Amino acid sequence: MDFFHDATPGWYALAILLLPLAGFCWNAFTYRTEFTRKRGHIVPLLTIGAALFCALTIFKHAVLDEELGDPAIAHAGAGHAAAHGADPGGAHGGAAATDAAAKPAHGALADPRWNWSSKDHGLVYEIIRSGAFRIEAGISIDHLTATMLVVVTLVAFLVHLYSSSYMHGDKRFSRFFAFLQLFSFSMLGLILTDNLLLLFCFWELVGLCSYFLIGFWFEKDDPPRASMKAFMTNRFGDVGFLIGIMLVYRMFGTTDLGEIYAAMQAVAEGRAEIPPLYGWEAGTLLTVAGLCLFMGPMAKSAQVPLHVWLPDAMAGPTPVSALIHAATMVAAGVYMVGRIYFFFTPTVLAFIAGIGTVTALLAATIGLVHNNIKKVLAYSTCSQLGYMMLSLGVGGYSAGLFHLYTHAFFKACLFLGAGSVIHAVHTEDMREMGGLKSKLPVTYRTMLIATLALGGVPFFSGAFSKELIVEHALMWGWSHGIAHMLPALVAIGGGGLTFFYMMRLIYLTFYGAPRDQHKFEHAHESPAPMTIPLLVLAFLSIFSVGWPIPVWGGHTLPQLLAAPPALASIALGHGGDHGHGNLALVLAVLVISCAVIWAGYRLYQRTYKERNPGPEVWVARLKPLHHTVSNLYWFDEFYRATLLRFSFATARVLALVDQKGIDAIVNGVGALGQVIGRGFAAFDRIVVDGLVNVWATLSHALARKLRRLQTGNLQDYLAFAVGGMALVTLFFLFLA
């Protein structure tokens, strides 16, 4: 059976999207009922479980049964674009199509089924049409989409299950699950949509849900501040993202991803061109648009300098942290870069690589000194997201997305494990823990497995994706010259830093003597709904998508995530390929990675186990550096001293202008109106009312005079009649 020959995948995809929305609506509209207040997790668990089943069905047919074609001869997203024959010449000055259909596509698509589009099967809804502008809601499925759907729904399902116990007894229990459902709906919509503008809408909804969930405990001091910080920081990036979408529409006259791909393909093949816009040539336009588009992922995926919101987001419930860090918000940025990868010019990719390199290094060094267990993991996420961006920037498309998938499982395991520890000792400070290995055996073992995967230890899932990143970084640096080797050096050295700070976390939490005897005595292992997700995620941290065994329809996962052609690079006369690694390079990377991991492990042993020298000695030796890193490189202080101070000063000036200027004008106009009103009132009272009163007085006086004629005597009335007739007769005689 060919699953993708008709509209069936679209209905499965719609089910994946709408099931969490249905769960949100159920909890939102029945929150007053006894069932929802006490068992508000049941319906959300069922809906996200059903969505996971649908995602697995699509994954089976798309990947395991190879019904979406062979990645060796096709690339994601092109089938729909070619099938639609999108006109690169937009109605608003887009690239002019010059015989776009006359020449065959570069590296002709041997398998048009590589991408399944709902528009090919009539499953599309037109949201807006105004002249040439239109927005159509459609669904696009390829290997990237199919794999991401499984990752998001699986992690979301495990987080829902975990939360049923972790959040038990919370006074807003059903509300929490309603927000989780809306969060899942937003991320799944972002993955499935085939329109850049609709992607932005789901993107904003993801940000809104994070605001709700980070600030869920709004009665406390920190969560509302953290949620506002996350919301406002992401707005900076989203403004750039929206400007980028506008530029794309001005260039191509569409926001449909398939049509944009077709237009870029025509430009790359010389069948069309992008005319100048705002005085910029095609190369500048593509670069500026690409940089603007990347601003969204730079904020959403917490890249320096817009990373400051992510550690503070730990103020929310721990299951939220797991969902944000593993499968939703921060993953959305990396996914979006992968989805529009074909659009980025070499300049933009180099910028992405640079930002990723800086983020990977800075966040890893902060993780060395932090004592909050969740914030160590948060900076670890920042660092690993830097790895992903670094990989995408140096041309390691499949490696970066591969690491996104492996990272989702072991990072979710680590965050949920941290939640289990916090649930047991009621503190997030690792200096108050210690010795918990015997008290929390399941939590300890699962977190250790996830730590080994995060550290890149061989035979764990993270090792394979990290080694691919290092390999691509080395090839990129080699092809661009020695000055471009910094990403490779950071990718290699960061592995040692990662292993050190994660083993430090394990040691401070689970080893040594208890540093708070009262907390230690009351600690206990978490219940089954919390430990089962940990066991599943620990298993996936070893035996998951990370293993380089061709089990996915005869391919490894990196082979399935074949990079689309670098159309922007080709259009500007650059090659998009930096070569391929050979066995010698792979072995060299493996040896170097193992050596760095061993160095990190030995440093951890000497510092914390042997205490030769101990951590306090290192702090004393490196006091200025330690002080700088402990204060998070002064990013928050810099923003407070510049952006916030400028914002507050601007607000005060505007308030002064409002009070002394606008209010003065308004009050002056009001006072003038009062004066004019009093003048009109006087005129009305003296003139208008005076005339009316005079007429009334005259009428009254005349009436009093005439009233005397009413005597009531018949003789008087006859005399008046005769006199009147006499007067009339005399009048006419006089006229005659």
PDB file of N, CA, C and O in Angstrom, residues 352-407:
ATOM      1  N   ILE A 352      25.656  32.590  10.992  1.00  0.00           N
ATOM      2  CA  ILE A 352      25.030  31.568  11.837  1.00  0.00           C
ATOM      3  C   ILE A 352      26.097  30.731  12.534  1.00  0.00           C
ATOM      4  O   ILE A 352      26.002  30.438  13.737  1.00  0.00           O
ATOM      5  N   ALA A 353      27.131  30.348  11.779  1.00  0.00           N
ATOM      6  CA  ALA A 353      28.222  29.566  12.372  1.00  0.00           C
ATOM      7  C   ALA A 353      28.923  30.355  13.474  1.00  0.00           C
ATOM      8  O   ALA A 353      29.256  29.805  14.538  1.00  0.00           O
ATOM      9  N   GLY A 354      29.144  31.656  13.253  1.00  0.00           N
ATOM     10  CA  GLY A 354      29.805  32.483  14.257  1.00  0.00           C
ATOM     11  C   GLY A 354      28.980  32.623  15.524  1.00  0.00           C
ATOM     12  O   GLY A 354      29.507  32.486  16.642  1.00  0.00           O
ATOM     13  N   ILE A 355      27.687  32.881  15.352  1.00  0.00           N
ATOM     14  CA  ILE A 355      26.800  32.995  16.520  1.00  0.00           C
ATOM     15  C   ILE A 355      26.753  31.675  17.282  1.00  0.00           C
ATOM     16  O   ILE A 355      26.819  31.645  18.520  1.00  0.00           O
ATOM     17  N   GLY A 356      26.640  30.571  16.560  1.00  0.00           N
ATOM     18  CA  GLY A 356      26.618  29.264  17.213  1.00  0.00           C
ATOM     19  C   GLY A 356      27.903  28.972  17.958  1.00  0.00           C
ATOM     20  O   GLY A 356      27.881  28.410  19.072  1.00  0.00           O
ATOM     21  N   THR A 357      29.035  29.353  17.385  1.00  0.00           N
ATOM     22  CA  THR A 357      30.326  29.125  18.032  1.00  0.00           C
ATOM     23  C   THR A 357      30.432  29.887  19.346  1.00  0.00           C
ATOM     24  O   THR A 357      30.818  29.325  20.385  1.00  0.00           O
ATOM     25  N   VAL A 358      30.083  31.165  19.312  1.00  0.00           N
ATOM     26  CA  VAL A 358      30.151  31.992  20.523  1.00  0.00           C
ATOM     27  C   VAL A 358      29.197  31.453  21.586  1.00  0.00           C
ATOM     28  O   VAL A 358      29.549  31.354  22.776  1.00  0.00           O
ATOM     29  N   THR A 359      27.987  31.091  21.175  1.00  0.00           N
ATOM     30  CA  THR A 359      27.001  30.576  22.134  1.00  0.00           C
ATOM     31  C   THR A 359      27.467  29.276  22.763  1.00  0.00           C
ATOM     32  O   THR A 359      27.345  29.082  23.982  1.00  0.00           O
ATOM     33  N   ALA A 360      27.985  28.363  21.948  1.00  0.00           N
ATOM     34  CA  ALA A 360      28.443  27.072  22.466  1.00  0.00           C
ATOM     35  C   ALA A 360      29.527  27.250  23.514  1.00  0.00           C
ATOM     36  O   ALA A 360      29.532  26.560  24.551  1.00  0.00           O
ATOM     37  N   LEU A 361      30.440  28.179  23.285  1.00  0.00           N
ATOM     38  CA  LEU A 361      31.560  28.372  24.217  1.00  0.00           C
ATOM     39  C   LEU A 361      31.121  29.111  25.476  1.00  0.00           C
ATOM     40  O   LEU A 361      31.403  28.657  26.600  1.00  0.00           O
ATOM     41  N   LEU A 362      30.431  30.249  25.325  1.00  0.00           N
ATOM     42  CA  LEU A 362      30.055  31.049  26.495  1.00  0.00           C
ATOM     43  C   LEU A 362      29.124  30.288  27.423  1.00  0.00           C
ATOM     44  O   LEU A 362      29.314  30.288  28.654  1.00  0.00           O
ATOM     45  N   ALA A 363      28.123  29.627  26.875  1.00  0.00           N
ATOM     46  CA  ALA A 363      27.169  28.913  27.720  1.00  0.00           C
ATOM     47  C   ALA A 363      27.831  27.747  28.445  1.00  0.00           C
ATOM     48  O   ALA A 363      27.515  27.466  29.609  1.00  0.00           O
ATOM     49  N   ALA A 364      28.770  27.073  27.770  1.00  0.00           N
ATOM     50  CA  ALA A 364      29.459  25.956  28.422  1.00  0.00           C
ATOM     51  C   ALA A 364      30.291  26.437  29.604  1.00  0.00           C
ATOM     52  O   ALA A 364      30.332  25.783  30.656  1.00  0.00           O
ATOM     53  N   THR A 365      30.954  27.586  29.468  1.00  0.00           N
ATOM     54  CA  THR A 365      31.777  28.086  30.578  1.00  0.00           C
ATOM     55  C   THR A 365      30.909  28.508  31.770  1.00  0.00           C
ATOM     56  O   THR A 365      31.311  28.314  32.925  1.00  0.00           O
ATOM     57  N   ILE A 366      29.717  29.039  31.506  1.00  0.00           N
ATOM     58  CA  ILE A 366      28.823  29.409  32.616  1.00  0.00           C
ATOM     59  C   ILE A 366      28.350  28.158  33.340  1.00  0.00           C
ATOM     60  O   ILE A 366      28.207  28.143  34.570  1.00  0.00           O
ATOM     61  N   GLY A 367      28.124  27.085  32.589  1.00  0.00           N
ATOM     62  CA  GLY A 367      27.711  25.831  33.212  1.00  0.00           C
ATOM     63  C   GLY A 367      28.735  25.278  34.180  1.00  0.00           C
ATOM     64  O   GLY A 367      28.397  24.492  35.079  1.00  0.00           O
ATOM     65  N   LEU A 368      30.003  25.691  34.049  1.00  0.00           N
ATOM     66  CA  LEU A 368      31.068  25.200  34.935  1.00  0.00           C
ATOM     67  C   LEU A 368      30.907  25.695  36.363  1.00  0.00           C
ATOM     68  O   LEU A 368      31.389  25.045  37.299  1.00  0.00           O
ATOM     69  N   VAL A 369      30.271  26.854  36.547  1.00  0.00           N
ATOM     70  CA  VAL A 369      30.303  27.506  37.861  1.00  0.00           C
ATOM     71  C   VAL A 369      28.927  27.645  38.505  1.00  0.00           C
ATOM     72  O   VAL A 369      28.839  28.006  39.680  1.00  0.00           O
ATOM     73  N   HIS A 370      27.869  27.380  37.791  1.00  0.00           N
ATOM     74  CA  HIS A 370      26.529  27.589  38.362  1.00  0.00           C
ATOM     75  C   HIS A 370      26.200  26.485  39.361  1.00  0.00           C
ATOM     76  O   HIS A 370      26.627  25.345  39.208  1.00  0.00           O
ATOM     77  N   ASN A 371      25.401  26.814  40.359  1.00  0.00           N
ATOM     78  CA  ASN A 371      25.047  25.853  41.407  1.00  0.00           C
ATOM     79  C   ASN A 371      23.582  25.458  41.395  1.00  0.00           C
ATOM     80  O   ASN A 371      23.183  24.594  42.170  1.00  0.00           O
ATOM     81  N   ASN A 372      22.776  26.102  40.558  1.00  0.00           N
ATOM     82  CA  ASN A 372      21.368  25.738  40.433  1.00  0.00           C
ATOM     83  C   ASN A 372      21.259  24.611  39.410  1.00  0.00           C
ATOM     84  O   ASN A 372      21.673  24.764  38.260  1.00  0.00           O
ATOM     85  N   ILE A 373      20.707  23.478  39.811  1.00  0.00           N
ATOM     86  CA  ILE A 373      20.712  22.291  38.956  1.00  0.00           C
ATOM     87  C   ILE A 373      19.970  22.534  37.645  1.00  0.00           C
ATOM     88  O   ILE A 373      20.414  22.102  36.574  1.00  0.00           O
ATOM     89  N   LYS A 374      18.861  23.266  37.693  1.00  0.00           N
ATOM     90  CA  LYS A 374      18.108  23.530  36.465  1.00  0.00           C
ATOM     91  C   LYS A 374      18.824  24.541  35.574  1.00  0.00           C
ATOM     92  O   LYS A 374      18.787  24.430  34.338  1.00  0.00           O
ATOM     93  N   LYS A 375      19.495  25.492  36.184  1.00  0.00           N
ATOM     94  CA  LYS A 375      20.183  26.498  35.367  1.00  0.00           C
ATOM     95  C   LYS A 375      21.445  25.941  34.726  1.00  0.00           C
ATOM     96  O   LYS A 375      21.832  26.381  33.637  1.00  0.00           O
ATOM     97  N   VAL A 376      22.093  24.987  35.377  1.00  0.00           N
ATOM     98  CA  VAL A 376      23.210  24.306  34.718  1.00  0.00           C
ATOM     99  C   VAL A 376      22.717  23.619  33.453  1.00  0.00           C
ATOM    100  O   VAL A 376      23.339  23.701  32.384  1.00  0.00           O
ATOM    101  N   LEU A 377      21.572  22.952  33.567  1.00  0.00           N
ATOM    102  CA  LEU A 377      20.998  22.284  32.396  1.00  0.00           C
ATOM    103  C   LEU A 377      20.536  23.306  31.358  1.00  0.00           C
ATOM    104  O   LEU A 377      20.597  23.045  30.152  1.00  0.00           O
ATOM    105  N   ALA A 378      20.073  24.461  31.819  1.00  0.00           N
ATOM    106  CA  ALA A 378      19.641  25.502  30.881  1.00  0.00           C
ATOM    107  C   ALA A 378      20.819  26.006  30.060  1.00  0.00           C
ATOM    108  O   ALA A 378      20.720  26.159  28.831  1.00  0.00           O
ATOM    109  N   TYR A 379      21.947  26.278  30.728  1.00  0.00           N
ATOM    110  CA  TYR A 379      23.128  26.726  29.981  1.00  0.00           C
ATOM    111  C   TYR A 379      23.687  25.605  29.112  1.00  0.00           C
ATOM    112  O   TYR A 379      24.278  25.863  28.056  1.00  0.00           O
ATOM    113  N   SER A 380      23.499  24.388  29.555  1.00  0.00           N
ATOM    114  CA  SER A 380      23.867  23.258  28.705  1.00  0.00           C
ATOM    115  C   SER A 380      23.040  23.266  27.427  1.00  0.00           C
ATOM    116  O   SER A 380      23.566  23.025  26.328  1.00  0.00           O
ATOM    117  N   THR A 381      21.752  23.554  27.552  1.00  0.00           N
ATOM    118  CA  THR A 381      20.898  23.641  26.364  1.00  0.00           C
ATOM    119  C   THR A 381      21.368  24.761  25.444  1.00  0.00           C
ATOM    120  O   THR A 381      21.435  24.584  24.221  1.00  0.00           O
ATOM    121  N   CYS A 382      21.680  25.929  26.023  1.00  0.00           N
ATOM    122  CA  CYS A 382      22.217  27.037  25.212  1.00  0.00           C
ATOM    123  C   CYS A 382      23.436  26.582  24.423  1.00  0.00           C
ATOM    124  O   CYS A 382      23.568  26.859  23.224  1.00  0.00           O
ATOM    125  N   SER A 383      24.336  25.891  25.108  1.00  0.00           N
ATOM    126  CA  SER A 383      25.565  25.444  24.468  1.00  0.00           C
ATOM    127  C   SER A 383      25.283  24.449  23.350  1.00  0.00           C
ATOM    128  O   SER A 383      25.850  24.546  22.256  1.00  0.00           O
ATOM    129  N   GLN A 384      24.392  23.492  23.600  1.00  0.00           N
ATOM    130  CA  GLN A 384      24.089  22.487  22.579  1.00  0.00           C
ATOM    131  C   GLN A 384      23.339  23.097  21.394  1.00  0.00           C
ATOM    132  O   GLN A 384      23.542  22.692  20.242  1.00  0.00           O
ATOM    133  N   LEU A 385      22.497  24.079  21.656  1.00  0.00           N
ATOM    134  CA  LEU A 385      21.858  24.798  20.547  1.00  0.00           C
ATOM    135  C   LEU A 385      22.904  25.545  19.728  1.00  0.00           C
ATOM    136  O   LEU A 385      22.786  25.653  18.501  1.00  0.00           O
ATOM    137  N   GLY A 386      23.933  26.046  20.410  1.00  0.00           N
ATOM    138  CA  GLY A 386      25.047  26.653  19.694  1.00  0.00           C
ATOM    139  C   GLY A 386      25.730  25.645  18.789  1.00  0.00           C
ATOM    140  O   GLY A 386      26.101  25.966  17.649  1.00  0.00           O
ATOM    141  N   TYR A 387      25.897  24.428  19.282  1.00  0.00           N
ATOM    142  CA  TYR A 387      26.454  23.352  18.447  1.00  0.00           C
ATOM    143  C   TYR A 387      25.614  23.157  17.182  1.00  0.00           C
ATOM    144  O   TYR A 387      26.144  23.011  16.078  1.00  0.00           O
ATOM    145  N   MET A 388      24.297  23.124  17.367  1.00  0.00           N
ATOM    146  CA  MET A 388      23.411  22.888  16.218  1.00  0.00           C
ATOM    147  C   MET A 388      23.523  24.014  15.207  1.00  0.00           C
ATOM    148  O   MET A 388      23.609  23.775  13.997  1.00  0.00           O
ATOM    149  N   MET A 389      23.503  25.261  15.686  1.00  0.00           N
ATOM    150  CA  MET A 389      23.624  26.395  14.779  1.00  0.00           C
ATOM    151  C   MET A 389      24.996  26.421  14.112  1.00  0.00           C
ATOM    152  O   MET A 389      25.117  26.725  12.912  1.00  0.00           O
ATOM    153  N   LEU A 390      26.026  26.107  14.879  1.00  0.00           N
ATOM    154  CA  LEU A 390      27.369  26.012  14.319  1.00  0.00           C
ATOM    155  C   LEU A 390      27.388  25.020  13.160  1.00  0.00           C
ATOM    156  O   LEU A 390      27.934  25.299  12.081  1.00  0.00           O
ATOM    157  N   SER A 391      26.795  23.859  13.390  1.00  0.00           N
ATOM    158  CA  SER A 391      26.781  22.816  12.363  1.00  0.00           C
ATOM    159  C   SER A 391      26.036  23.270  11.122  1.00  0.00           C
ATOM    160  O   SER A 391      26.512  23.096   9.994  1.00  0.00           O
ATOM    161  N   LEU A 392      24.869  23.868  11.298  1.00  0.00           N
ATOM    162  CA  LEU A 392      24.105  24.351  10.149  1.00  0.00           C
ATOM    163  C   LEU A 392      24.876  25.434   9.401  1.00  0.00           C
ATOM    164  O   LEU A 392      24.851  25.496   8.168  1.00  0.00           O
ATOM    165  N   GLY A 393      25.585  26.280  10.136  1.00  0.00           N
ATOM    166  CA  GLY A 393      26.322  27.357   9.503  1.00  0.00           C
ATOM    167  C   GLY A 393      27.499  26.884   8.676  1.00  0.00           C
ATOM    168  O   GLY A 393      27.838  27.495   7.660  1.00  0.00           O
ATOM    169  N   VAL A 394      28.144  25.784   9.092  1.00  0.00           N
ATOM    170  CA  VAL A 394      29.312  25.284   8.355  1.00  0.00           C
ATOM    171  C   VAL A 394      28.931  24.267   7.287  1.00  0.00           C
ATOM    172  O   VAL A 394      29.799  23.624   6.705  1.00  0.00           O
ATOM    173  N   GLY A 395      27.644  24.116   7.035  1.00  0.00           N
ATOM    174  CA  GLY A 395      27.202  23.199   5.992  1.00  0.00           C
ATOM    175  C   GLY A 395      26.814  21.826   6.491  1.00  0.00           C
ATOM    176  O   GLY A 395      26.471  20.950   5.688  1.00  0.00           O
ATOM    177  N   GLY A 396      26.846  21.620   7.799  1.00  0.00           N
ATOM    178  CA  GLY A 396      26.463  20.322   8.359  1.00  0.00           C
ATOM    179  C   GLY A 396      24.977  20.251   8.630  1.00  0.00           C
ATOM    180  O   GLY A 396      24.547  20.125   9.788  1.00  0.00           O
ATOM    181  N   TYR A 397      24.186  20.326   7.560  1.00  0.00           N
ATOM    182  CA  TYR A 397      22.724  20.330   7.688  1.00  0.00           C
ATOM    183  C   TYR A 397      22.231  19.095   8.433  1.00  0.00           C
ATOM    184  O   TYR A 397      21.526  19.190   9.440  1.00  0.00           O
ATOM    185  N   SER A 398      22.592  17.919   7.933  1.00  0.00           N
ATOM    186  CA  SER A 398      22.102  16.687   8.546  1.00  0.00           C
ATOM    187  C   SER A 398      22.659  16.513   9.954  1.00  0.00           C
ATOM    188  O   SER A 398      21.955  16.041  10.855  1.00  0.00           O
ATOM    189  N   ALA A 399      23.917  16.925  10.191  1.00  0.00           N
ATOM    190  CA  ALA A 399      24.515  16.778  11.515  1.00  0.00           C
ATOM    191  C   ALA A 399      23.809  17.658  12.548  1.00  0.00           C
ATOM    192  O   ALA A 399      23.541  17.226  13.670  1.00  0.00           O
ATOM    193  N   GLY A 400      23.492  18.916  12.164  1.00  0.00           N
ATOM    194  CA  GLY A 400      22.825  19.813  13.093  1.00  0.00           C
ATOM    195  C   GLY A 400      21.443  19.334  13.479  1.00  0.00           C
ATOM    196  O   GLY A 400      21.067  19.343  14.660  1.00  0.00           O
ATOM    197  N   LEU A 401      20.676  18.883  12.491  1.00  0.00           N
ATOM    198  CA  LEU A 401      19.328  18.381  12.786  1.00  0.00           C
ATOM    199  C   LEU A 401      19.387  17.035  13.491  1.00  0.00           C
ATOM    200  O   LEU A 401      18.537  16.725  14.342  1.00  0.00           O
ATOM    201  N   PHE A 402      20.381  16.225  13.153  1.00  0.00           N
ATOM    202  CA  PHE A 402      20.607  14.954  13.830  1.00  0.00           C
ATOM    203  C   PHE A 402      20.832  15.192  15.322  1.00  0.00           C
ATOM    204  O   PHE A 402      20.261  14.501  16.178  1.00  0.00           O
ATOM    205  N   HIS A 403      21.651  16.204  15.652  1.00  0.00           N
ATOM    206  CA  HIS A 403      21.910  16.516  17.057  1.00  0.00           C
ATOM    207  C   HIS A 403      20.659  17.076  17.734  1.00  0.00           C
ATOM    208  O   HIS A 403      20.460  16.865  18.938  1.00  0.00           O
ATOM    209  N   LEU A 404      19.814  17.764  16.986  1.00  0.00           N
ATOM    210  CA  LEU A 404      18.544  18.246  17.541  1.00  0.00           C
ATOM    211  C   LEU A 404      17.706  17.077  18.042  1.00  0.00           C
ATOM    212  O   LEU A 404      17.109  17.143  19.122  1.00  0.00           O
ATOM    213  N   TYR A 405      17.659  15.990  17.275  1.00  0.00           N
ATOM    214  CA  TYR A 405      16.848  14.833  17.656  1.00  0.00           C
ATOM    215  C   TYR A 405      17.460  14.082  18.829  1.00  0.00           C
ATOM    216  O   TYR A 405      16.759  13.728  19.788  1.00  0.00           O
ATOM    217  N   THR A 406      18.759  13.814  18.779  1.00  0.00           N
ATOM    218  CA  THR A 406      19.373  13.086  19.891  1.00  0.00           C
ATOM    219  C   THR A 406      19.313  13.913  21.172  1.00  0.00           C
ATOM    220  O   THR A 406      19.038  13.384  22.257  1.00  0.00           O
ATOM    221  N   HIS A 407      19.537  15.214  21.039  1.00  0.00           N
ATOM    222  CA  HIS A 407      19.512  16.105  22.196  1.00  0.00           C
ATOM    223  C   HIS A 407      18.144  16.123  22.859  1.00  0.00           C
ATOM    224  O   HIS A 407      18.037  16.244  24.087  1.00  0.00           O
TER     225      HIS A 407
END
